[in-house]
mmCIF file of C-alpha atoms and ligand atoms in Angstrom:
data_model
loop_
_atom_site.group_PDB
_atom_site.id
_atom_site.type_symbol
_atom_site.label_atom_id
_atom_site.label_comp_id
_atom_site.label_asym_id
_atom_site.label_seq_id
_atom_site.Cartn_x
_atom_site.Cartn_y
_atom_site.Cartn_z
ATOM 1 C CA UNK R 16 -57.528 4.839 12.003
ATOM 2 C CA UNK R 17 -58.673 6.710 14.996
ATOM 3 C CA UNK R 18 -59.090 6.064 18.720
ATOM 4 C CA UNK R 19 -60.373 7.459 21.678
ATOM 5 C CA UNK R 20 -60.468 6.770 25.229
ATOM 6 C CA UNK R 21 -63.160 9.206 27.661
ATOM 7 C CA UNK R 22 -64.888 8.812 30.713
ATOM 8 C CA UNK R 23 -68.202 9.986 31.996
ATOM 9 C CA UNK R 24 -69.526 10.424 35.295
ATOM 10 C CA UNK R 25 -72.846 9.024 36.992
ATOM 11 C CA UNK R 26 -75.350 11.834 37.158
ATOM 12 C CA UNK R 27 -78.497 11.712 40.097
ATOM 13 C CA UNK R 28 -81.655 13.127 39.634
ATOM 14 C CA UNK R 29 -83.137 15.774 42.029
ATOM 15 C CA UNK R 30 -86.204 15.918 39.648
ATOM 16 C CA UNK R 31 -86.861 12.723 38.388
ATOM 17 C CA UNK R 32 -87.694 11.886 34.883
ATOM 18 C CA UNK R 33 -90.064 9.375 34.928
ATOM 19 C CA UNK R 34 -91.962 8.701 31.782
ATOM 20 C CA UNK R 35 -92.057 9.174 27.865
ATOM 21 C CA UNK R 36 -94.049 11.361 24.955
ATOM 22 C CA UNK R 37 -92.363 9.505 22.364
ATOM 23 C CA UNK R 38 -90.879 5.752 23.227
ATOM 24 C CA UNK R 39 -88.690 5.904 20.067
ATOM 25 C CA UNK R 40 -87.196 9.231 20.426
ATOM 26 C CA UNK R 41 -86.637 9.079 24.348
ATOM 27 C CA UNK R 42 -89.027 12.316 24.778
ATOM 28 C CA UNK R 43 -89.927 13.127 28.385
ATOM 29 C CA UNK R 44 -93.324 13.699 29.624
ATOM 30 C CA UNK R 45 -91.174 16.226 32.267
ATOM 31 C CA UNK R 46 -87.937 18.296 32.622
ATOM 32 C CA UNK R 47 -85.700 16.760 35.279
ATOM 33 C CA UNK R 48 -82.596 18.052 37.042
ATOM 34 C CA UNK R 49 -79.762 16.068 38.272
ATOM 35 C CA UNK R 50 -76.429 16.664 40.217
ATOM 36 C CA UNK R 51 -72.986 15.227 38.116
ATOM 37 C CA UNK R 52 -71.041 12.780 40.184
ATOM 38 C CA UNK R 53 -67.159 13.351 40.347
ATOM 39 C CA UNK R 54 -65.835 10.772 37.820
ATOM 40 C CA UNK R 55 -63.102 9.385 40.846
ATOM 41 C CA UNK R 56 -65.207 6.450 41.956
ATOM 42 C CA UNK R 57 -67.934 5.885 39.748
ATOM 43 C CA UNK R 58 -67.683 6.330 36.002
ATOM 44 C CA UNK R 59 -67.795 3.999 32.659
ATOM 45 C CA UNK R 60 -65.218 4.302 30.483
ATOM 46 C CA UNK R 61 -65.419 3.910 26.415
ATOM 47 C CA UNK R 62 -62.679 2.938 24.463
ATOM 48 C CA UNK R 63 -63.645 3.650 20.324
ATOM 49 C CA UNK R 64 -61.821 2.409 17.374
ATOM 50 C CA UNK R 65 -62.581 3.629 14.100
ATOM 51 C CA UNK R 66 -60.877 1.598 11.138
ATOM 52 C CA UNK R 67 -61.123 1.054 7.235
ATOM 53 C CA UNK R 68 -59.713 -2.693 8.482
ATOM 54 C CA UNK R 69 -62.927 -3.357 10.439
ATOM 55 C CA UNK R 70 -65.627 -5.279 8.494
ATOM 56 C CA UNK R 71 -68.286 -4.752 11.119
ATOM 57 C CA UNK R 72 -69.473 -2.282 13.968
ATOM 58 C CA UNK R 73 -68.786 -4.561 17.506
ATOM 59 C CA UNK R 74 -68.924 -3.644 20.741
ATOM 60 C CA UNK R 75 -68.015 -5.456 24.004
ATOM 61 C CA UNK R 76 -69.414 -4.222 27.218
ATOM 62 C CA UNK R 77 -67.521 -5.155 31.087
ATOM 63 C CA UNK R 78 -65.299 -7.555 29.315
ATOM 64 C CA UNK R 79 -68.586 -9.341 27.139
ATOM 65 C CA UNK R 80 -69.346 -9.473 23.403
ATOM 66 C CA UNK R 81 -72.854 -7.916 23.005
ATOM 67 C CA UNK R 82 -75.069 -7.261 19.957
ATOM 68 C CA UNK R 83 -74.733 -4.046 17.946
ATOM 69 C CA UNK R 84 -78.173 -4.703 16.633
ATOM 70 C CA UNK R 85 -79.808 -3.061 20.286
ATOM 71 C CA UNK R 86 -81.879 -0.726 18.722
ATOM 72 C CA UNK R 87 -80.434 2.467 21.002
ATOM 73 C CA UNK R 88 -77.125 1.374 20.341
ATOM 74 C CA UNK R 89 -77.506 1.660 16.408
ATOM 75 C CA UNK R 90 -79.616 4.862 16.558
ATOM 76 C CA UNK R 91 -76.901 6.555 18.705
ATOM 77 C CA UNK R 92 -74.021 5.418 16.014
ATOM 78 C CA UNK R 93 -76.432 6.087 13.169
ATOM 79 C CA UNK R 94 -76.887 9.553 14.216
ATOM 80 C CA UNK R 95 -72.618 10.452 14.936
ATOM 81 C CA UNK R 96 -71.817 9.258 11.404
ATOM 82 C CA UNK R 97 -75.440 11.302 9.951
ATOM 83 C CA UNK R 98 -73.804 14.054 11.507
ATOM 84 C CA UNK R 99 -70.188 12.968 10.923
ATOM 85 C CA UNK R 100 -71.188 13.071 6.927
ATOM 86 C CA UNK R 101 -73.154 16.449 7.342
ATOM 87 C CA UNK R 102 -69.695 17.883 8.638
ATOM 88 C CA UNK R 103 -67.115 15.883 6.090
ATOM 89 C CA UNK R 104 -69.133 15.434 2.908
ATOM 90 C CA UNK R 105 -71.363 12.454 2.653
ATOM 91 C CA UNK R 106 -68.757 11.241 0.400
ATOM 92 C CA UNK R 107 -66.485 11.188 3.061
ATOM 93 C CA UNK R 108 -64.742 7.609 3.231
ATOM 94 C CA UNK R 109 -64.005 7.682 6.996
ATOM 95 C CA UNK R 110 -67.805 8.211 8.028
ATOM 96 C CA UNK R 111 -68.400 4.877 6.299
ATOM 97 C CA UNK R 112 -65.164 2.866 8.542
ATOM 98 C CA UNK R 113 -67.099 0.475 11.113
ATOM 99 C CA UNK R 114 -66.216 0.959 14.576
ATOM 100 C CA UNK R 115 -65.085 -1.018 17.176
ATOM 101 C CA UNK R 116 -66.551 -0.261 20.761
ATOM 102 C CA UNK R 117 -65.137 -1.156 24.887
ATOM 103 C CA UNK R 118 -67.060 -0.007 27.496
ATOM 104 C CA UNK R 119 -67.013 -0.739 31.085
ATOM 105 C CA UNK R 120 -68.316 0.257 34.231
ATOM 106 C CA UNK R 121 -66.035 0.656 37.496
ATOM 107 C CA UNK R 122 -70.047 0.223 39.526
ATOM 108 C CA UNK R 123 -72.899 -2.372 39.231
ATOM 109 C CA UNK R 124 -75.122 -2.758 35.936
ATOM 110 C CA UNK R 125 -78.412 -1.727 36.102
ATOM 111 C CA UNK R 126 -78.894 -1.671 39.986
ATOM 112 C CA UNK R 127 -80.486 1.596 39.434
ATOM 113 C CA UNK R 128 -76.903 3.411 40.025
ATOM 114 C CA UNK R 129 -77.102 5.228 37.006
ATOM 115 C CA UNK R 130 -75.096 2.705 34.507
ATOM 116 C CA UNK R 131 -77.215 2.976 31.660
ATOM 117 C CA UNK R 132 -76.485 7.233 31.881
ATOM 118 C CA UNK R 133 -73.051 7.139 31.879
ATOM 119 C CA UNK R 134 -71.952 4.314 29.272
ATOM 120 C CA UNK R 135 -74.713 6.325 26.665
ATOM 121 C CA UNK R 136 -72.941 9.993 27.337
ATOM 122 C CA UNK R 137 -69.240 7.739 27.398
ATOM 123 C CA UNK R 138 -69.981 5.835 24.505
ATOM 124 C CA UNK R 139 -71.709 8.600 22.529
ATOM 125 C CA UNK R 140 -68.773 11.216 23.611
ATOM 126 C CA UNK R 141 -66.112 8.988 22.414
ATOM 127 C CA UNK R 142 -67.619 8.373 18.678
ATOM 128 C CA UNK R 143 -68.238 12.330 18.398
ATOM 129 C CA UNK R 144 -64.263 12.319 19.305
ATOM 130 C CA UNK R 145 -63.780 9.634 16.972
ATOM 131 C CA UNK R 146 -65.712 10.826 13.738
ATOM 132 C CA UNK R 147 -65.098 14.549 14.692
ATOM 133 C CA UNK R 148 -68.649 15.229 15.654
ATOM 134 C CA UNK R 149 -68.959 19.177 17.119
ATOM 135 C CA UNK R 150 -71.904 20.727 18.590
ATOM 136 C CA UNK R 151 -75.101 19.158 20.657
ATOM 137 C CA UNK R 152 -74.649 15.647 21.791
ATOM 138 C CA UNK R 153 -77.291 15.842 24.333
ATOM 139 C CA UNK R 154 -80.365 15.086 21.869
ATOM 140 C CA UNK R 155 -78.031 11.822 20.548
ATOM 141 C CA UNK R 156 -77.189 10.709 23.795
ATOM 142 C CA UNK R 157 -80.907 11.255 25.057
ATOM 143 C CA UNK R 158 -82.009 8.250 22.376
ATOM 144 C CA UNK R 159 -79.281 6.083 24.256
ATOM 145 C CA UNK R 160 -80.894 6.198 27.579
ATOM 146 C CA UNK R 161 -82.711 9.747 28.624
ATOM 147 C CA UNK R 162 -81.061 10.065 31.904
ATOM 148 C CA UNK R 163 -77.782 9.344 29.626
ATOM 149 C CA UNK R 164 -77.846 13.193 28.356
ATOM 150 C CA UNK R 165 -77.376 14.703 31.656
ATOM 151 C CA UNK R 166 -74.339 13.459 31.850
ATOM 152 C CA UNK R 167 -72.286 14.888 29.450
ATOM 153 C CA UNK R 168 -71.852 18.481 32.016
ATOM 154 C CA UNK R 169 -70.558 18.332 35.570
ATOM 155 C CA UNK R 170 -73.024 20.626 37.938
ATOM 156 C CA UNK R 171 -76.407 20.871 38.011
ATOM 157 C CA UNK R 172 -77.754 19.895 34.811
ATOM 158 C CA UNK R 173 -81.504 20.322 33.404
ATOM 159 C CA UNK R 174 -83.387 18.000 30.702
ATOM 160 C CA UNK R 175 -85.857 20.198 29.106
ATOM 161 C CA UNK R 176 -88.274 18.087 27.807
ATOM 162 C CA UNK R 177 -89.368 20.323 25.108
ATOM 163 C CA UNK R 178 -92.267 20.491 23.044
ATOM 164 C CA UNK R 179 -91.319 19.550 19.370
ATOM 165 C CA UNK R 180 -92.622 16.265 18.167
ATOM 166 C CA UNK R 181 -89.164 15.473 16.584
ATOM 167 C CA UNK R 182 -87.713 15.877 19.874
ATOM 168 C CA UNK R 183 -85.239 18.926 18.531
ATOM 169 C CA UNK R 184 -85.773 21.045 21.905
ATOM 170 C CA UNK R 185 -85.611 18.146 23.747
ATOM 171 C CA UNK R 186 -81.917 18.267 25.479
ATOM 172 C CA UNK R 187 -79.597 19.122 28.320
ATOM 173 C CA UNK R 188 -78.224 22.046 29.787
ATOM 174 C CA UNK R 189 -76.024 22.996 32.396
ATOM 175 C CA UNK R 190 -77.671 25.151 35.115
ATOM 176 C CA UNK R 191 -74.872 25.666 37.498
ATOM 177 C CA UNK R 192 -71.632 24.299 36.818
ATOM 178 C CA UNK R 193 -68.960 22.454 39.066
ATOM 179 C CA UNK R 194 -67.647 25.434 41.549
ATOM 180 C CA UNK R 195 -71.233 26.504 42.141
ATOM 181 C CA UNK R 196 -71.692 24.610 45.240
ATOM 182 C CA UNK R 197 -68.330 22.969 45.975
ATOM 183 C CA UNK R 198 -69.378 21.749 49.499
ATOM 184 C CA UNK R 199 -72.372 19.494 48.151
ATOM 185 C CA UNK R 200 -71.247 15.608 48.616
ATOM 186 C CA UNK R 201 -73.089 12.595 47.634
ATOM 187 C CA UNK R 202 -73.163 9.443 49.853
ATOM 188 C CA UNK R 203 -73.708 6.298 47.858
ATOM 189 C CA UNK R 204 -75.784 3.595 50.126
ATOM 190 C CA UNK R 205 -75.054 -0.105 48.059
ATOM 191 C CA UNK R 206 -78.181 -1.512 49.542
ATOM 192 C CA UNK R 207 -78.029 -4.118 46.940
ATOM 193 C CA UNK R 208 -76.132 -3.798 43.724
ATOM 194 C CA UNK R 209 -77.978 -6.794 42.235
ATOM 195 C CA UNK R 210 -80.165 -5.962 38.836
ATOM 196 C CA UNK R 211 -83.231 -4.676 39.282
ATOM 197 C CA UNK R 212 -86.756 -6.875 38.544
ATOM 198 C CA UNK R 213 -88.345 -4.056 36.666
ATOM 199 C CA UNK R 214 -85.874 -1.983 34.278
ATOM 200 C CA UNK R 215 -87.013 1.740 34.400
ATOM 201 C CA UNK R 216 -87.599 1.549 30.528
ATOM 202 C CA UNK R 217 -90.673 -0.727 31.214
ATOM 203 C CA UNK R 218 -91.714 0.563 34.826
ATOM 204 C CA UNK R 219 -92.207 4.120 33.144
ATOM 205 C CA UNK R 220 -93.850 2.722 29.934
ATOM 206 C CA UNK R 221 -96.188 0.822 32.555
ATOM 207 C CA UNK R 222 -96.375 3.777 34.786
ATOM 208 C CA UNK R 223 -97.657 6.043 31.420
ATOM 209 C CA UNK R 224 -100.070 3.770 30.843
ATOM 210 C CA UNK R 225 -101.603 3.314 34.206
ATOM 211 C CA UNK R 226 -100.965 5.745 36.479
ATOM 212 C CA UNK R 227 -102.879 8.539 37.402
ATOM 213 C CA UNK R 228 -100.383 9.592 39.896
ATOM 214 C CA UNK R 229 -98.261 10.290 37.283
ATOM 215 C CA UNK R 230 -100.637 12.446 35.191
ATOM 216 C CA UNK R 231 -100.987 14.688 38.210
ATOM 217 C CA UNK R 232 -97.066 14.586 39.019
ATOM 218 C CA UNK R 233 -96.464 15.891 35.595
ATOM 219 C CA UNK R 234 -99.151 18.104 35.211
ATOM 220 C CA UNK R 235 -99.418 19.828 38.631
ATOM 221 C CA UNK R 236 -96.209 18.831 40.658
ATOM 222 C CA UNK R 237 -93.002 19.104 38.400
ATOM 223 C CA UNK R 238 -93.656 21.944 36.861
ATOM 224 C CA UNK R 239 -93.265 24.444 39.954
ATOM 225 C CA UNK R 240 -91.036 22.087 41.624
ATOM 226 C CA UNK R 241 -88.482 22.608 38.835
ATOM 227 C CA UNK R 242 -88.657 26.298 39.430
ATOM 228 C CA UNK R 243 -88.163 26.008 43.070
ATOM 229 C CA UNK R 244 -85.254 23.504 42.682
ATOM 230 C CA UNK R 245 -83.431 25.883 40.460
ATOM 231 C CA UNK R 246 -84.380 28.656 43.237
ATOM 232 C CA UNK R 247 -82.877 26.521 45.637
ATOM 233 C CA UNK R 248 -79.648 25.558 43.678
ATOM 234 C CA UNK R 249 -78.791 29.039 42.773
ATOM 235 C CA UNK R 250 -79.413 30.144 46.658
ATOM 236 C CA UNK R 251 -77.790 27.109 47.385
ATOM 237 C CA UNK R 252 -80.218 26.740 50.100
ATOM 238 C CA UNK R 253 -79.629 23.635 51.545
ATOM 239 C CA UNK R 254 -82.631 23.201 53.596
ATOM 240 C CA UNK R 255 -85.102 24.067 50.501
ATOM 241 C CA UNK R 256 -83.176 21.740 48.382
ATOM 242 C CA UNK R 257 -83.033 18.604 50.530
ATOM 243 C CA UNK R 258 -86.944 19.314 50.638
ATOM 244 C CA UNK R 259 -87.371 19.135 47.329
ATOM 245 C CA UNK R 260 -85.209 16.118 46.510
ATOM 246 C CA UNK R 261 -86.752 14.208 49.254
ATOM 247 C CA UNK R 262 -90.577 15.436 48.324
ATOM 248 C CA UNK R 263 -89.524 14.772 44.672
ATOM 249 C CA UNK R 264 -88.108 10.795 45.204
ATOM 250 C CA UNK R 265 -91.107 10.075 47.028
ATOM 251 C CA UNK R 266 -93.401 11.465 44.516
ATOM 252 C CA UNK R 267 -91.449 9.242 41.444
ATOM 253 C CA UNK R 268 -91.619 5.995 44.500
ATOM 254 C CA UNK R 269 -95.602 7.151 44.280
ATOM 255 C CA UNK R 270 -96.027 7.212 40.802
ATOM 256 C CA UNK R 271 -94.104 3.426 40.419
ATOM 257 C CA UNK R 272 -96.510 1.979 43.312
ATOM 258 C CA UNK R 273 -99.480 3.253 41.439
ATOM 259 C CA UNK R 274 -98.639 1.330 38.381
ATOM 260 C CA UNK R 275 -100.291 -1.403 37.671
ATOM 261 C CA UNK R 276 -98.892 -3.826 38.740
ATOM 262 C CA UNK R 277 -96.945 -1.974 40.650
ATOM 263 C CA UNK R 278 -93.082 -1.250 40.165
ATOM 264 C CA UNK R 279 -91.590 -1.737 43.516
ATOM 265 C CA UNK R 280 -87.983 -0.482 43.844
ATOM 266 C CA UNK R 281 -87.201 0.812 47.576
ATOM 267 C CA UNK R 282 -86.734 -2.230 49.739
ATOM 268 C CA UNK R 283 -87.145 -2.319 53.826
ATOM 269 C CA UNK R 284 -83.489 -1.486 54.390
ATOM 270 C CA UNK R 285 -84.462 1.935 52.149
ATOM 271 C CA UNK R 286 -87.298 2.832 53.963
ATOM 272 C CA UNK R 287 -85.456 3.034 56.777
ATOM 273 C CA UNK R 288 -82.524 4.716 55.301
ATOM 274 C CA UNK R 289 -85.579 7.296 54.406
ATOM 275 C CA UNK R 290 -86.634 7.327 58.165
ATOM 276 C CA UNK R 291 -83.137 7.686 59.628
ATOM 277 C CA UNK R 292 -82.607 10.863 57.169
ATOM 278 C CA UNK R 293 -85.739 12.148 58.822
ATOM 279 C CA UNK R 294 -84.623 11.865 62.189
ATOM 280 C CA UNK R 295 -81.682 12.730 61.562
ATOM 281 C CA UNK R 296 -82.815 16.429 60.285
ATOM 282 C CA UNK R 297 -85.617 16.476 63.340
ATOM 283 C CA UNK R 298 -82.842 16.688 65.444
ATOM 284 C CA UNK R 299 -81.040 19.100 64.125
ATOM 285 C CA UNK R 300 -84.267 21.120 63.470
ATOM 286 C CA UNK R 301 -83.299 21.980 59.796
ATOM 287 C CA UNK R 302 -82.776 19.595 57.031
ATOM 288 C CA UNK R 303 -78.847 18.336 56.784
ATOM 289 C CA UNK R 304 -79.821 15.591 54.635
ATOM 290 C CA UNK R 305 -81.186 14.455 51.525
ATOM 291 C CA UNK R 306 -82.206 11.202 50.529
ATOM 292 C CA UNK R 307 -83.230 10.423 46.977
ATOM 293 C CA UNK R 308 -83.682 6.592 45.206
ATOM 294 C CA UNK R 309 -83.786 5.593 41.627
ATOM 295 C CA UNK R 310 -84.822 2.706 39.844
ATOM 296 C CA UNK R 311 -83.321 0.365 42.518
ATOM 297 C CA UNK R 312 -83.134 0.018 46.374
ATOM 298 C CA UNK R 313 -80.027 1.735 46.991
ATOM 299 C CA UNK R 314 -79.930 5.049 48.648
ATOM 300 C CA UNK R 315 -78.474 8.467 47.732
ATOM 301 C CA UNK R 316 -77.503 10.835 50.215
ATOM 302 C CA UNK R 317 -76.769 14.500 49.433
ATOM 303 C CA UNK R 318 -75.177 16.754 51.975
ATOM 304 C CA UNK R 319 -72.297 19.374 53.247
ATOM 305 C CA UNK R 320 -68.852 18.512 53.340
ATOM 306 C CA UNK R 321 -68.885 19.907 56.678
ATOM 307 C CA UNK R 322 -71.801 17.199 57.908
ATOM 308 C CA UNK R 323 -69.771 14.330 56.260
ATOM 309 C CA UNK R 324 -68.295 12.922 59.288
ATOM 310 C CA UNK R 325 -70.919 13.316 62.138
ATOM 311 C CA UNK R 326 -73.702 12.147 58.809
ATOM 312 C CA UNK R 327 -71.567 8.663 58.666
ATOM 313 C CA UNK R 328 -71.089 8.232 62.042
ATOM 314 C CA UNK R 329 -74.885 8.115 62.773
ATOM 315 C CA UNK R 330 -75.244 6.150 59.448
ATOM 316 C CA UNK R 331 -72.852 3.439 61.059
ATOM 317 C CA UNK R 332 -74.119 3.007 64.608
ATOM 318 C CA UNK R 333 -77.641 2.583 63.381
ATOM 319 C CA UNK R 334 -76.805 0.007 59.393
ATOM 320 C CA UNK R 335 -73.331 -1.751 60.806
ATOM 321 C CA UNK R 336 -71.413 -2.122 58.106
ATOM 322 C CA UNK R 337 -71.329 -6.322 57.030
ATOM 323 C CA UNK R 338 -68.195 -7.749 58.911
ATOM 324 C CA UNK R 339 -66.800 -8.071 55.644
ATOM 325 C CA UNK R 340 -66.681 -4.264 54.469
ATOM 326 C CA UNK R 341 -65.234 -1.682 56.131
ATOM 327 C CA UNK R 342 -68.191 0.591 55.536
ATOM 328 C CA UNK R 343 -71.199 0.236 52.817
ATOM 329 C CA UNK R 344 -71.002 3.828 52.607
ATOM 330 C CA UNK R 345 -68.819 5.925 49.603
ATOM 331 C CA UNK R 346 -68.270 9.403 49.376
ATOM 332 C CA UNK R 347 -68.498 11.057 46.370
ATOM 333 C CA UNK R 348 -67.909 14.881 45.320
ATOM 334 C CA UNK R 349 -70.145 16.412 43.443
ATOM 335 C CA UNK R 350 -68.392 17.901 40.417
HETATM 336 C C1 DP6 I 428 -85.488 6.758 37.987
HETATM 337 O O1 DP6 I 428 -82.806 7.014 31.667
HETATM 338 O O2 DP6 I 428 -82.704 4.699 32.665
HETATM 339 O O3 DP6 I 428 -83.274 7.100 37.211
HETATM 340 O O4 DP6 I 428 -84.712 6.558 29.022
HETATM 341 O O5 DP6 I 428 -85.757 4.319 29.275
HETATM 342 O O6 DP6 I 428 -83.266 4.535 29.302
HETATM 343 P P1 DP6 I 428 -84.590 5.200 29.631
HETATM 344 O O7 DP6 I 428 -84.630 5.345 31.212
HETATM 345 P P2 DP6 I 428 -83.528 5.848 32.229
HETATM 346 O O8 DP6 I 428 -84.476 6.309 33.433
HETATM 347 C C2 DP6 I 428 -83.966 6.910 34.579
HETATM 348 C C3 DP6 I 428 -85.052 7.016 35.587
HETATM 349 C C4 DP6 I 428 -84.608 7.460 36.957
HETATM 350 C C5 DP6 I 428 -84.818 8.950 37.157
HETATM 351 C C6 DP6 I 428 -83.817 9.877 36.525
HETATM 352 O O9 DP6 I 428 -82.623 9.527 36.382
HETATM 353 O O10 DP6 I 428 -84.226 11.009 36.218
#
């Protein structure tokens, strides 16, 4: 028998991937770049048990029994154990045990907070552990979710989307790792942590298929912008990157409202988030913040530790925290 407890952090895109080559193999019509959360606060966390006692794979997720027959779920096992046999024989009789899987999230499902990205890296980290799987997990944790295999490095990490129609070149690398930019903090702004009407799965497929926004975004924006972000990272030019991050959330938000129908995720409450981090840097004349929004309403703020305190403060007097919180806003490390 074998078990094996990990954790993996959330991960937030700076360059957002928004859209797929190939639906099956999770390709990405765009390389993306994301900052790793610190795993303190928010993080899921996979327990995997591999057994010759088991009669079937199972997996229970927050607590819940759920299907192993999800599609992404199966290809992600199927492709440990292919691997798992490559490295132990296929005649190995531990590649053929079925596993038994717990995941859970300590942050809300699906609100666009990055769930989906961390359970795929946790879940497919843990059954590498479990089956003794070296090398690459970034391409097998890409067919779990594709935001799911930039979480496997802390830093900055880049998706190449690559250009092989088997997706081969298609995976995740660290650009700068955790001490790079120590000072870099992320605010987390729970506008609403309920699920969100449109999963990004089907907004992008939508978005592929009707936008033209998006044609032009991944033709003639990304492209330099991904240069200039890593310019900006390894400068650690604070102004250029909150620039870029803002520029680049608004250009995804574009994309989704020129779907058809549109995909609507930022609410009133983030629009003026987005207009208070405006302000905010007006005042200062040079950008302090960044704002940047998923899938979802809720709002991610990137800025110095040294801005923390004055950043909230002005967060506070203008969004009052509900009487029953002490403040809607957490602080995360970037790590
Ligand atoms: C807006 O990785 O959740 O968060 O590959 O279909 O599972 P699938 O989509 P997912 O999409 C994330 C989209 C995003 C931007 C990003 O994280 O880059």
């Amino acid at each position: 028998m074998s078990m094996v407890t990990c954790i993996a952090p959330v991960n937030i895109a700076v360059i957002k991937y928004w859209g797929k080559r190939n639906e099956e193999l999770i390709l990405p019509l765009n390389d993306s770049i994301s900052a790793t959360l610190s795993t303190e606060q928010m993080h899921a966390k996979t327990t995997v048990m591999v057994s010759s006692n088991f009669t079937k794979d199972k997996l229970w997720l927050n607590g819940k029994e759920e299907s192993f027959e999800n599609p992404r779920l199966a290809t992600c096992i199927r492709e440990i154990r292919k691997r798992a046999a490559e490295a132990a024989g296929q005649q190995s009789e531990f590649v053929k045990y079925k596993v038994h899987v717990c995941s859970e999230n300590n942050f809300p499902t699906a609100a666009g907070l990055a769930s989906s990205a961390a359970g795929y890296a946790c879940l497919v980290y843990s059954l590498a552990k479990a089956y003794g799987v070296e090398g690459d997990l970034t391409s097998i944790a890409r067919q779990g979710s594709g935001s799911a295999c930039r979480s496997l490095d802390g830093g900055f990490v880049r998706w190449r989307m690559g250009s092989k129609a088997d997706g081969k070149d298609s995976i995740a690398e660290q650009l700068f790792d955790e001490d790079h930019w120590p000072e870099m903090r992320v605010l987390i702004l729970v506008v609403n942590d309920a699920r969100k009407k449109v999963s990004s799965t089907s907004g992008m497929q939508l978005s592929v298929e009707t936008s033209d926004l998006l044609k032009h975004r991944v033709e003639n924006v990304v492209p330099q912008r991904t240069k200039d972000m890593i310019e900006a990272l390894k400068q650690k030019d604070f102004h250029k990157f909150a620039e870029l991050t803002i520029k680049d959330s608004n250009s995804f938000h574009a994309c989704a409202l020129d779907t058809y129908p549109p995909a609507v995720y930022m609410n009133d409450t983030s629009h003026a988030i987005a207009d208070f981090v405006h302000r905010y840097n007006k005042s200062k004349g040079v950008n302090k913040v960044a704002y940047t929004f998923d899938a979802g309403p809720n709002a991610c703020l990137f800025l110095l530790e040294a801005d923390v305190p004055e950043v909230l403060g002005s967060l506070e007097l203008v969004f009052p925290p509900h009487p029953k919180e002490k403040s809607f806003v957490r602080g995360l490390p970037v790590q």
